[in-house]
Coordinates of C-alpha atoms in Angstrom, one line a residue:
Chain A
M300 CA 36.9 43.0 -21.8
S301 CA 36.0 46.0 -19.9
T302 CA 32.7 47.2 -18.6
H303 CA 34.2 50.2 -17.0
S304 CA 33.4 53.6 -18.5
L305 CA 36.0 56.1 -19.5
Q306 CA 34.3 58.5 -17.1
L307 CA 34.9 56.2 -14.2
I308 CA 38.5 55.6 -15.1
N309 CA 39.1 59.4 -15.4
Q310 CA 37.4 60.1 -12.1
L311 CA 39.5 57.4 -10.3
Q312 CA 42.7 58.8 -11.9
K313 CA 41.9 62.2 -10.6
R314 CA 41.3 61.0 -7.1
A315 CA 44.6 59.1 -7.1
K316 CA 46.4 62.2 -8.2
E317 CA 44.9 64.2 -5.3
F318 CA 45.8 61.4 -2.9
R319 CA 49.4 61.4 -4.0
K320 CA 49.7 65.0 -3.1
K321 CA 48.1 64.5 0.3
I322 CA 50.4 61.6 1.0
I323 CA 53.5 63.7 0.3
E324 CA 52.0 66.5 2.4
M325 CA 51.3 64.3 5.4
I326 CA 54.8 62.8 5.3
Y327 CA 56.4 66.2 4.9
I328 CA 54.5 67.6 7.9
A329 CA 55.2 64.5 10.0
Q330 CA 58.8 64.5 8.8
S331 CA 58.7 60.7 8.8
G332 CA 56.8 58.0 7.0
H333 CA 57.1 55.7 3.9
P334 CA 56.4 57.6 0.7
G335 CA 57.8 55.0 -1.8
G336 CA 55.4 52.2 -1.0
S337 CA 52.5 54.6 -0.4
L338 CA 52.8 56.0 -3.9
S339 CA 53.2 52.6 -5.5
A340 CA 50.0 51.3 -3.7
I341 CA 47.7 54.3 -4.0
D342 CA 46.1 53.5 -7.3
I343 CA 45.2 50.0 -6.1
I344 CA 43.7 51.3 -2.9
T345 CA 41.8 54.0 -4.7
V346 CA 40.2 51.5 -7.1
L347 CA 39.3 49.2 -4.2
Y348 CA 37.6 51.9 -2.0
F349 CA 36.1 54.1 -4.7
H350 CA 34.9 51.5 -7.1
H351 CA 35.3 47.9 -6.2
M352 CA 34.6 47.1 -2.5
R353 CA 31.2 46.9 -0.9
I354 CA 31.5 49.3 2.1
D355 CA 29.5 51.8 4.1
P356 CA 31.6 54.5 5.7
S357 CA 28.7 55.5 7.9
N358 CA 28.7 51.9 9.3
P359 CA 32.4 50.9 9.5
L360 CA 31.6 47.5 11.2
W361 CA 28.7 46.6 8.8
E362 CA 28.7 42.8 8.9
D363 CA 28.4 42.3 5.1
R364 CA 31.2 44.8 4.1
D365 CA 34.2 43.7 2.2
R366 CA 37.3 43.7 4.3
F367 CA 40.7 45.3 3.4
I368 CA 43.9 44.5 5.3
L369 CA 47.0 46.5 4.6
S370 CA 49.5 43.9 5.3
K371 CA 52.3 46.2 4.1
G372 CA 51.4 48.5 7.0
H373 CA 54.1 51.0 6.4
S374 CA 52.1 52.2 3.3
V375 CA 49.4 53.4 5.6
P376 CA 49.4 57.1 4.5
A377 CA 47.8 55.7 1.3
L378 CA 45.1 54.1 3.3
Y379 CA 44.6 57.2 5.6
V380 CA 44.0 59.6 2.7
V381 CA 41.4 57.3 1.3
L382 CA 39.6 56.7 4.6
A383 CA 39.5 60.4 5.3
E384 CA 38.1 61.2 1.9
L385 CA 35.3 58.6 2.6
G386 CA 34.6 60.2 5.9
Y387 CA 35.8 57.6 8.3
F388 CA 37.5 60.4 10.3
P389 CA 37.9 64.1 9.8
E390 CA 40.3 65.2 7.0
K391 CA 42.3 67.4 9.4
E392 CA 43.5 64.3 11.2
L393 CA 45.7 63.5 8.3
Y394 CA 48.1 66.2 9.3
S395 CA 48.4 64.6 12.8
L396 CA 50.1 61.6 11.3
R397 CA 52.6 60.1 13.8
N398 CA 52.0 62.9 16.3
I399 CA 51.7 62.1 19.9
N400 CA 48.0 61.4 20.9
S401 CA 47.1 61.1 17.2
I402 CA 44.5 58.6 16.0
L403 CA 46.9 58.1 13.0
Q404 CA 49.7 55.9 14.1
G405 CA 52.9 55.2 12.1
H406 CA 51.4 51.9 11.2
P407 CA 47.7 50.8 11.1
D408 CA 45.9 50.5 14.4
M409 CA 42.4 49.0 14.3
R410 CA 41.7 50.3 17.8
K411 CA 42.6 53.9 17.1
T412 CA 41.5 54.6 13.5
P413 CA 38.0 54.1 12.3
G414 CA 38.0 52.1 9.1
V415 CA 41.3 50.3 9.7
E416 CA 40.3 46.6 9.8
M417 CA 43.5 45.2 11.3
S418 CA 46.6 46.4 13.2
T419 CA 49.6 45.6 11.0
G420 CA 53.1 46.8 10.5
S421 CA 55.3 43.9 11.4
L422 CA 55.5 42.2 8.0
G423 CA 54.1 38.8 7.0
H424 CA 51.0 38.9 9.3
G425 CA 48.2 40.2 7.2
L426 CA 47.6 37.3 4.9
S427 CA 47.1 34.9 7.8
V428 CA 44.5 37.3 9.3
G429 CA 42.8 37.5 5.9
V430 CA 42.6 33.7 5.9
G431 CA 41.0 33.8 9.3
I432 CA 38.4 36.4 8.2
A433 CA 37.8 34.5 5.0
I434 CA 37.2 31.2 6.9
S435 CA 34.7 33.1 9.1
G436 CA 32.9 34.3 6.0
K437 CA 32.6 30.6 5.0
L438 CA 31.4 29.5 8.4
K439 CA 28.8 32.3 8.5
K440 CA 27.8 31.8 4.9
K441 CA 28.5 35.4 4.2
D442 CA 29.3 36.7 0.7
F443 CA 31.8 39.4 1.5
Y444 CA 35.4 39.4 0.1
V445 CA 38.7 39.8 2.0
Y446 CA 41.4 41.9 0.3
V447 CA 45.0 41.8 1.5
L448 CA 47.6 44.1 0.1
L449 CA 51.1 42.6 0.4
G450 CA 54.5 44.2 -0.3
D451 CA 57.1 42.4 -2.4
G452 CA 59.8 42.7 0.3
E453 CA 57.2 41.3 2.6
L454 CA 57.1 38.1 0.6
D455 CA 60.5 37.2 2.1
E456 CA 58.6 36.4 5.3
G457 CA 58.0 32.6 5.5
S458 CA 54.7 33.2 7.3
V459 CA 53.2 34.6 4.0
W460 CA 53.7 31.2 2.4
E461 CA 52.3 29.4 5.5
A462 CA 49.2 31.5 4.9
A463 CA 49.2 30.8 1.2
I464 CA 49.1 27.0 1.6
S465 CA 46.4 27.3 4.2
A466 CA 44.2 29.5 1.9
N467 CA 44.5 26.8 -0.7
K468 CA 43.6 24.0 1.8
Y469 CA 40.4 25.8 2.7
S470 CA 39.6 26.8 -0.9
L471 CA 39.1 30.4 0.1
D472 CA 37.6 31.9 -3.1
N473 CA 36.6 34.8 -1.0
L474 CA 40.2 35.8 -0.4
I475 CA 42.0 38.1 -2.8
A476 CA 45.6 39.1 -2.3
I477 CA 47.3 41.9 -4.2
C478 CA 51.0 42.2 -4.4
D479 CA 52.4 45.7 -4.8
F480 CA 55.3 44.5 -6.8
N481 CA 57.4 47.7 -6.9
K482 CA 60.7 45.8 -7.2
V483 CA 62.4 47.8 -4.4
Q484 CA 62.6 46.8 -0.8
L485 CA 64.1 48.8 2.2
D486 CA 67.7 47.9 1.5
G487 CA 67.7 47.9 -2.3
P488 CA 66.3 46.3 -5.4
V489 CA 64.3 43.1 -4.8
D490 CA 66.5 41.3 -7.4
E491 CA 69.6 42.0 -5.3
I492 CA 68.3 41.7 -1.8
M493 CA 66.1 38.6 -2.2
P494 CA 64.9 37.7 -5.7
L495 CA 61.3 36.6 -6.0
N496 CA 61.0 35.5 -9.5
P497 CA 59.4 33.5 -10.9
L498 CA 56.8 35.1 -8.6
R499 CA 53.7 34.1 -10.5
Q500 CA 54.7 30.5 -10.8
K501 CA 55.4 30.4 -7.1
W502 CA 51.8 31.4 -6.3
E503 CA 50.5 29.0 -8.9
A504 CA 52.4 26.2 -7.3
F505 CA 50.8 27.1 -4.0
G506 CA 47.4 26.6 -5.6
W507 CA 46.4 30.2 -6.2
N508 CA 44.8 31.8 -9.2
T509 CA 47.1 34.5 -10.6
I510 CA 46.9 37.5 -12.8
E511 CA 49.6 40.1 -13.6
I512 CA 48.8 43.7 -14.3
D513 CA 50.2 47.2 -14.4
G514 CA 49.3 48.4 -10.9
H515 CA 49.1 52.0 -12.0
N516 CA 46.6 51.4 -14.8
I517 CA 43.2 52.0 -13.2
L518 CA 41.4 50.0 -15.9
E519 CA 43.7 47.0 -15.5
I520 CA 43.3 47.1 -11.7
A521 CA 39.5 47.2 -12.0
N522 CA 39.4 44.4 -14.5
A523 CA 41.8 42.3 -12.4
L524 CA 39.6 42.7 -9.3
D525 CA 36.6 41.6 -11.4
F526 CA 38.5 38.6 -12.7
A527 CA 39.4 37.6 -9.1
K528 CA 35.7 37.6 -8.2
E529 CA 34.5 35.5 -11.1
K530 CA 33.4 32.2 -9.9
R531 CA 36.6 30.1 -9.6
K532 CA 38.1 27.7 -7.2
G533 CA 40.4 28.9 -4.5
P534 CA 42.1 32.2 -3.6
T535 CA 43.4 34.7 -6.2
I536 CA 46.5 36.9 -6.2
I537 CA 46.8 39.9 -8.4
I538 CA 50.5 40.6 -9.0
A539 CA 50.5 44.4 -9.6
H540 CA 53.7 45.7 -11.3
T541 CA 54.2 49.1 -9.8
I542 CA 56.9 51.7 -9.4
K543 CA 58.1 52.6 -6.0
G544 CA 57.6 56.3 -5.4
K545 CA 55.4 56.6 -8.5
G546 CA 54.7 60.1 -9.5
V547 CA 57.6 61.9 -7.9
S548 CA 60.6 61.6 -10.3
Y549 CA 63.4 61.7 -7.7
M550 CA 61.6 59.0 -5.6
E551 CA 60.8 56.6 -8.4
G552 CA 62.6 53.3 -8.1
K553 CA 64.8 54.5 -5.3
F554 CA 65.2 52.4 -2.2
Q555 CA 66.3 55.5 -0.4
W556 CA 62.7 56.6 -0.5
H557 CA 61.3 53.5 1.1
G558 CA 61.2 55.4 4.3
G559 CA 62.0 59.1 4.8
A560 CA 60.5 62.5 4.5
P561 CA 61.2 65.2 1.9
N562 CA 62.7 68.4 2.9
Q563 CA 61.0 71.7 1.9
K564 CA 62.7 71.9 -1.5
Q565 CA 61.9 68.3 -2.3
Y566 CA 58.4 68.7 -1.0
E567 CA 57.7 71.7 -3.3
L568 CA 59.2 69.9 -6.3
A569 CA 57.1 66.8 -5.5
L570 CA 53.9 68.8 -5.4
K571 CA 54.8 70.6 -8.6
E572 CA 55.4 67.3 -10.4
L573 CA 52.2 65.7 -9.1
E574 CA 50.2 68.7 -10.1
G575 CA 51.5 68.4 -13.6
E576 CA 50.9 64.6 -13.7
K577 CA 48.1 63.8 -16.1
Chain B
M228 CA 49.5 9.8 47.4
K229 CA 46.6 11.5 45.7
K230 CA 45.3 10.3 42.4
S231 CA 47.1 11.8 39.4
V232 CA 45.3 13.0 36.2
A233 CA 47.0 14.3 33.1
I234 CA 46.3 18.0 32.6
R235 CA 46.1 17.7 28.9
D236 CA 43.4 15.0 29.1
A237 CA 41.4 17.3 31.3
Y238 CA 41.9 20.1 28.8
G239 CA 40.8 17.9 25.8
D240 CA 37.6 17.0 27.7
A241 CA 36.9 20.5 28.8
L242 CA 37.2 21.8 25.3
V243 CA 34.6 19.3 24.1
Q244 CA 32.3 20.4 26.9
L245 CA 32.9 24.0 26.0
G246 CA 32.2 23.3 22.4
K247 CA 28.8 21.9 23.3
N248 CA 27.8 24.9 25.3
N249 CA 29.4 27.7 23.2
R250 CA 29.0 27.6 19.5
K251 CA 31.4 30.5 19.0
V252 CA 34.3 28.4 20.1
V253 CA 36.6 27.3 17.3
V254 CA 39.8 25.2 17.8
L255 CA 43.0 25.6 15.9
D256 CA 46.0 23.2 16.1
A257 CA 49.4 22.9 14.4
D258 CA 49.8 19.2 13.7
V259 CA 50.0 18.3 17.4
S260 CA 46.3 17.5 18.1
H261 CA 47.1 14.1 19.4
A262 CA 49.5 15.6 21.9
T263 CA 47.3 18.5 22.9
R264 CA 44.2 16.3 23.0
T265 CA 42.3 18.7 20.7
N266 CA 41.6 15.6 18.5
K267 CA 38.6 15.0 20.8
F268 CA 37.1 18.3 19.8
A269 CA 38.0 17.7 16.2
Q270 CA 36.0 14.5 16.3
E271 CA 33.0 16.1 17.9
F272 CA 33.0 19.4 15.9
P273 CA 34.9 18.9 12.7
D274 CA 33.4 22.1 11.2
R275 CA 34.9 24.1 14.0
F276 CA 38.3 22.5 14.1
F277 CA 41.2 23.7 11.9
N278 CA 44.5 22.0 11.5
F279 CA 47.2 24.3 10.1
G280 CA 50.0 21.9 9.9
V281 CA 53.4 22.7 11.3
A282 CA 53.0 26.5 10.9
E283 CA 52.3 28.2 14.2
Q284 CA 52.8 31.7 12.9
N285 CA 50.0 31.4 10.4
M286 CA 47.7 29.6 12.9
M287 CA 48.2 32.5 15.3
G288 CA 47.3 35.1 12.6
V289 CA 44.3 33.1 11.5
A290 CA 43.1 33.1 15.1
A291 CA 43.3 36.9 15.1
G292 CA 41.2 37.0 12.0
L293 CA 38.6 34.7 13.5
A294 CA 38.5 36.7 16.7
I295 CA 37.9 39.9 14.8
E296 CA 34.8 38.2 13.3
G297 CA 33.5 37.3 16.8
W298 CA 34.6 33.7 17.2
I299 CA 36.4 32.5 20.3
P300 CA 39.5 30.8 18.9
F301 CA 41.5 28.4 21.1
V302 CA 45.0 28.1 19.5
N303 CA 46.9 25.0 20.4
T304 CA 50.6 24.4 20.2
F305 CA 53.6 23.8 22.5
S306 CA 54.3 26.7 24.8
F307 CA 57.7 27.5 23.3
L308 CA 56.3 27.7 19.8
A309 CA 53.4 29.9 21.0
C310 CA 55.6 32.5 22.5
L311 CA 58.8 32.2 20.5
R312 CA 58.1 31.0 16.9
A313 CA 54.7 32.8 16.8
G314 CA 55.7 35.4 19.3
D315 CA 55.5 38.3 16.9
Q316 CA 52.0 37.3 15.8
L317 CA 51.1 37.0 19.5
R318 CA 52.3 40.5 20.2
T319 CA 51.3 42.3 17.0
S320 CA 48.2 40.5 15.8
I321 CA 46.7 39.5 19.1
A322 CA 47.9 41.4 22.1
Y323 CA 48.2 44.8 20.5
P324 CA 44.7 44.9 19.1
K325 CA 43.5 43.0 22.2
L326 CA 41.8 40.3 20.3
N327 CA 39.8 37.6 22.0
V328 CA 42.2 34.7 21.3
K329 CA 42.9 32.0 23.8
I330 CA 46.4 30.6 23.5
A331 CA 46.6 27.1 24.9
A332 CA 50.3 26.7 25.6
H333 CA 51.0 23.0 25.9
H334 CA 53.8 21.1 27.5
G335 CA 54.8 24.0 29.8
G336 CA 57.9 23.8 31.9
L337 CA 59.8 20.6 31.9
S338 CA 56.7 18.4 31.4
N339 CA 58.0 17.2 28.1
F340 CA 60.8 15.6 30.1
S341 CA 61.9 13.0 27.6
D342 CA 62.1 15.1 24.4
G343 CA 64.6 17.4 26.0
V344 CA 65.6 21.0 25.9
T345 CA 64.1 21.8 22.4
H346 CA 60.6 21.0 23.6
Q347 CA 60.8 22.4 27.1
S348 CA 59.5 25.9 28.0
I349 CA 61.1 27.4 31.0
F350 CA 60.9 31.1 29.9
D351 CA 57.4 31.4 28.5
L352 CA 55.8 33.1 31.5
A353 CA 58.5 35.8 31.5
L354 CA 57.9 36.5 27.9
V355 CA 54.1 36.7 27.8
R356 CA 53.9 38.4 31.2
S357 CA 55.7 41.4 29.7
I358 CA 53.3 41.8 26.8
P359 CA 50.6 44.4 27.4
N360 CA 47.0 43.2 27.3
M361 CA 47.9 39.6 28.0
T362 CA 46.3 37.6 30.8
V363 CA 48.5 34.8 31.9
I364 CA 47.2 31.7 33.6
V365 CA 49.0 28.5 34.8
V366 CA 46.9 25.6 36.0
A367 CA 47.7 23.2 38.8
D368 CA 45.6 20.2 38.3
A369 CA 42.9 18.6 36.1
Y370 CA 39.9 20.1 38.0
E371 CA 41.5 23.6 37.7
T372 CA 42.1 23.0 34.0
K373 CA 38.4 22.3 33.4
K374 CA 37.4 25.4 35.3
A375 CA 40.0 27.6 33.6
V376 CA 38.9 26.6 30.1
Q377 CA 35.4 27.7 31.0
A378 CA 36.5 30.9 32.6
I379 CA 38.8 32.1 29.9
A380 CA 36.2 31.5 27.2
E381 CA 34.0 33.9 29.1
W382 CA 36.9 36.4 29.7
K383 CA 37.2 39.2 27.1
G384 CA 40.6 39.5 25.6
P385 CA 43.7 37.5 24.9
V386 CA 44.7 34.8 27.4
F387 CA 47.8 32.7 27.6
L388 CA 46.9 29.4 29.3
R389 CA 49.9 27.4 30.3
L390 CA 49.1 23.7 30.3
S391 CA 51.2 20.6 31.1
K392 CA 51.8 17.2 29.5
A393 CA 52.2 15.8 33.0
E394 CA 50.0 13.7 35.2
V395 CA 49.6 15.8 38.2
P396 CA 48.2 14.9 41.7
L397 CA 44.7 16.3 42.2
I398 CA 44.7 19.3 44.4
F399 CA 41.1 20.5 44.0
D400 CA 37.7 18.9 43.4
E401 CA 34.6 19.5 41.4
D402 CA 33.6 22.4 43.6
H403 CA 36.8 24.3 43.1
E404 CA 36.0 28.0 42.6
F405 CA 38.2 29.5 39.8
I406 CA 38.2 33.2 39.4
I407 CA 40.7 34.9 37.1
G408 CA 43.0 37.1 39.1
K409 CA 42.2 35.5 42.4
G410 CA 44.7 33.4 44.3
N411 CA 43.7 30.4 46.4
L412 CA 44.6 29.8 50.0
L413 CA 45.4 26.1 50.3
K414 CA 46.8 26.0 53.8
E415 CA 46.8 28.4 56.7
G416 CA 50.1 29.2 58.3
T417 CA 51.9 32.0 60.3
D418 CA 55.6 31.6 59.9
I419 CA 56.1 32.0 56.2
T420 CA 54.0 31.9 53.0
I421 CA 54.8 29.6 50.0
V422 CA 53.4 31.1 46.9
C423 CA 53.2 28.5 44.2
T424 CA 51.8 27.9 40.7
G425 CA 51.2 25.1 38.2
V426 CA 52.4 21.5 38.8
M427 CA 54.7 22.8 41.6
V428 CA 51.6 23.3 43.8
S429 CA 51.5 19.6 44.9
R430 CA 55.2 19.6 45.6
S431 CA 54.8 22.8 47.6
M432 CA 52.0 21.2 49.7
E433 CA 54.3 18.2 50.4
A434 CA 57.1 20.6 51.4
A435 CA 54.7 22.4 53.7
E436 CA 53.9 19.1 55.4
R437 CA 57.6 18.3 55.9
L438 CA 58.1 21.8 57.3
E439 CA 55.4 21.3 59.9
K440 CA 57.4 18.4 61.3
Q441 CA 60.4 20.8 61.6
G442 CA 58.2 23.2 63.5
I443 CA 57.7 25.7 60.7
N444 CA 54.0 26.6 60.1
S445 CA 53.8 27.7 56.5
R446 CA 50.9 29.2 54.6
V447 CA 50.4 27.9 51.1
I448 CA 48.8 30.1 48.4
E449 CA 48.2 29.0 44.8
I450 CA 48.5 31.7 42.2
H451 CA 47.0 30.5 38.9
T452 CA 46.7 34.0 37.4
L453 CA 50.2 35.4 37.0
K454 CA 48.7 38.5 35.3
P455 CA 46.7 40.3 36.6
I456 CA 48.2 39.0 39.9
D457 CA 46.2 38.9 43.1
K458 CA 48.0 41.6 45.0
D459 CA 45.8 41.5 48.1
I460 CA 46.4 37.8 48.9
I461 CA 50.2 38.2 48.5
L462 CA 50.5 41.5 50.3
N463 CA 48.4 40.2 53.2
A464 CA 50.6 37.2 53.4
A465 CA 53.7 39.4 53.4
K466 CA 52.3 41.5 56.2
E467 CA 51.1 38.5 58.3
T468 CA 53.9 36.0 57.8
K469 CA 56.7 38.4 57.0
A470 CA 58.6 36.1 54.6
I471 CA 57.7 34.6 51.2
V472 CA 59.0 31.7 49.0
T473 CA 57.8 31.4 45.5
V474 CA 57.8 28.1 43.6
E475 CA 57.4 27.6 39.9
E476 CA 58.4 25.3 37.1
H477 CA 60.1 28.2 35.2
S478 CA 63.3 30.1 35.2
I479 CA 64.0 32.1 38.3
Y480 CA 63.8 35.1 36.1
G481 CA 60.6 36.9 35.2
G482 CA 57.9 34.3 36.2
L483 CA 56.0 34.0 39.4
G484 CA 59.0 34.9 41.5
G485 CA 59.6 38.0 39.3
A486 CA 55.9 39.0 39.6
V487 CA 56.0 38.7 43.4
A488 CA 59.3 40.5 43.7
E489 CA 58.0 43.4 41.7
L490 CA 54.9 43.6 43.9
L491 CA 56.8 43.3 47.2
S492 CA 59.6 45.7 46.4
R493 CA 57.0 48.3 45.6
E494 CA 54.5 47.8 48.3
H495 CA 55.8 45.8 51.2
P496 CA 59.4 44.4 51.1
V497 CA 60.0 41.2 53.1
P498 CA 62.6 38.4 52.7
L499 CA 61.8 36.5 49.4
E500 CA 63.3 33.3 48.0
I501 CA 62.6 32.2 44.5
V502 CA 62.5 28.5 43.8
G503 CA 62.7 27.8 40.1
I504 CA 65.1 26.6 37.4
Q505 CA 68.4 28.3 37.7
D506 CA 69.6 30.2 34.6
T507 CA 70.2 27.0 32.7
F508 CA 68.7 24.7 30.1
A509 CA 67.6 21.3 31.4
E510 CA 68.0 18.0 29.4
S511 CA 66.2 14.8 28.6
A512 CA 65.2 12.4 31.3
R513 CA 63.2 9.2 31.6
S514 CA 61.2 10.4 34.5
Y515 CA 59.6 13.8 35.1
D516 CA 60.2 13.7 38.9
E517 CA 63.9 13.0 38.4
L518 CA 64.2 16.0 36.1
L519 CA 62.4 18.3 38.4
D520 CA 64.6 17.2 41.3
K521 CA 67.8 17.7 39.3
Y522 CA 66.8 21.2 38.2
A523 CA 66.2 22.8 41.6
L524 CA 62.5 22.0 41.8
G525 CA 62.7 19.2 44.4
I526 CA 60.7 19.2 47.6
S527 CA 64.0 19.6 49.4
D528 CA 64.7 22.7 47.4
I529 CA 61.5 24.2 48.6
V530 CA 62.2 23.2 52.2
E531 CA 65.7 24.7 52.0
A532 CA 64.4 28.0 50.5
V533 CA 61.8 28.2 53.3
N534 CA 64.5 27.7 55.9
R535 CA 66.6 30.5 54.3
A536 CA 63.7 32.9 54.2
V537 CA 62.8 32.2 57.8
Q538 CA 66.4 32.8 58.8
R539 CA 66.5 36.1 57.0
K540 CA 63.2 37.1 58.5
N541 CA 64.4 36.3 62.0
H542 CA 67.6 38.2 61.3
F543 CA 65.5 41.2 60.4
N544 CA 63.4 41.2 63.5

């Protein structure tokens, strides 16, 4: 049951397409970065920032804003392109990614980059921080939400599950996790390296509300986020089925593109493909 | 013998007092609140107490989230868990973004003498001292614990507060002035300086008394803040007494001895002896004193180190 207009969906799709190109451009110029997980996460991050979350880019520390934590910090190019577009920092900074003296570190740094809520990068930390912020929201009787984007490989970290049981203990209905389930981790397919299924049942057993969606379908993402906010008990996780490297054919589903930069030929091919993408 | 008071009892009481005066203080524990004495705070302020079970990594990350939102979290667990099990959270989620989390590291050194090696922390200071943005404090008695709790709550930024399970003889009194980063002169002396920290302060004072009888007049300086360390008081001592002995309930590597050695080698080299646990794990014991004595932290170990340092100094001159 959707209340989202076709116009909105088209507009978000268009944005995500532009962001994909910029992600590739940034990583190409930096000659390092993590394109695979950035491209799998960009549709989710686009819907969060351009439709769903309550934010005010002119007031990054607004007390009532919704908070977003990129726990899978290596996908930060996908966050940087969105923050730049919203005006948290000048667009030209994007091309200083990973450069010395840059405000755009290889992984998110809350002290260097306006709009970044938490420094992350070592996996398995972000959900705990989200629990802390959500508890604060309860203590202060605020109505903001905390969104935490997790990777699938990241779920191998035991600390994620420590955080999961604690979110249930404190009935954090203001905490919404999203798993970018792209099925590929650094060393290979998730099913080979460390199988996660049955993933949904795992989270349910931990007391979470769950919903599974196509993480590249803008409408499904928007609906799932609405679902998570409907009055229900406890935290919610959206398991978003995605494709690593989505949009660039030679990157899709390839663990080799977890980290790494395209060469000039690959870069041009990627841009051509992304331009043609509907 | 002076009266002894358990440092953890003083900590538990100080936390309750702090909770009354500062409503931003929240307390987190990992299923050891009876051992850490945060159960007193839990009773007084149930809304500001959070028990995360046996899951130190998550607790540390939650504390980071609370600090971002303006709370002053006191995180409680055993010292080895704070800096090893949750060490990555400590570095990445707390020290790197310089978040205002206070890490109460309980049962430091060998003070959990009976449980044995798995529960003892003889390397914690070396680990946390090398992490940027961390302030590292070791308390010497119950009065100092009270003052330190108050001071670190007012201090902006992450603090590692090393506590002890032990009952420790009182060194200070109600009027003890505790300033982060400032050492305390406990005894004047001209022949040598004993720089000591934590529960070894009382043993150092006893050693100094014995040394007087031998005709060695030692200065005693207590260093509660290992980082940022009080350079002036140590350098002045090096210049005036021309030899130094450090004493700590920690490995001889990377703790107080390491900090003083780094300072002296750069600014004013003088003979230095480091009293600490040799590069070895300890063991279980039925008495704390017995364990300290066996692992090179006896009063006689301090006295011998002073004699060595004085000899080296005289050889120099």
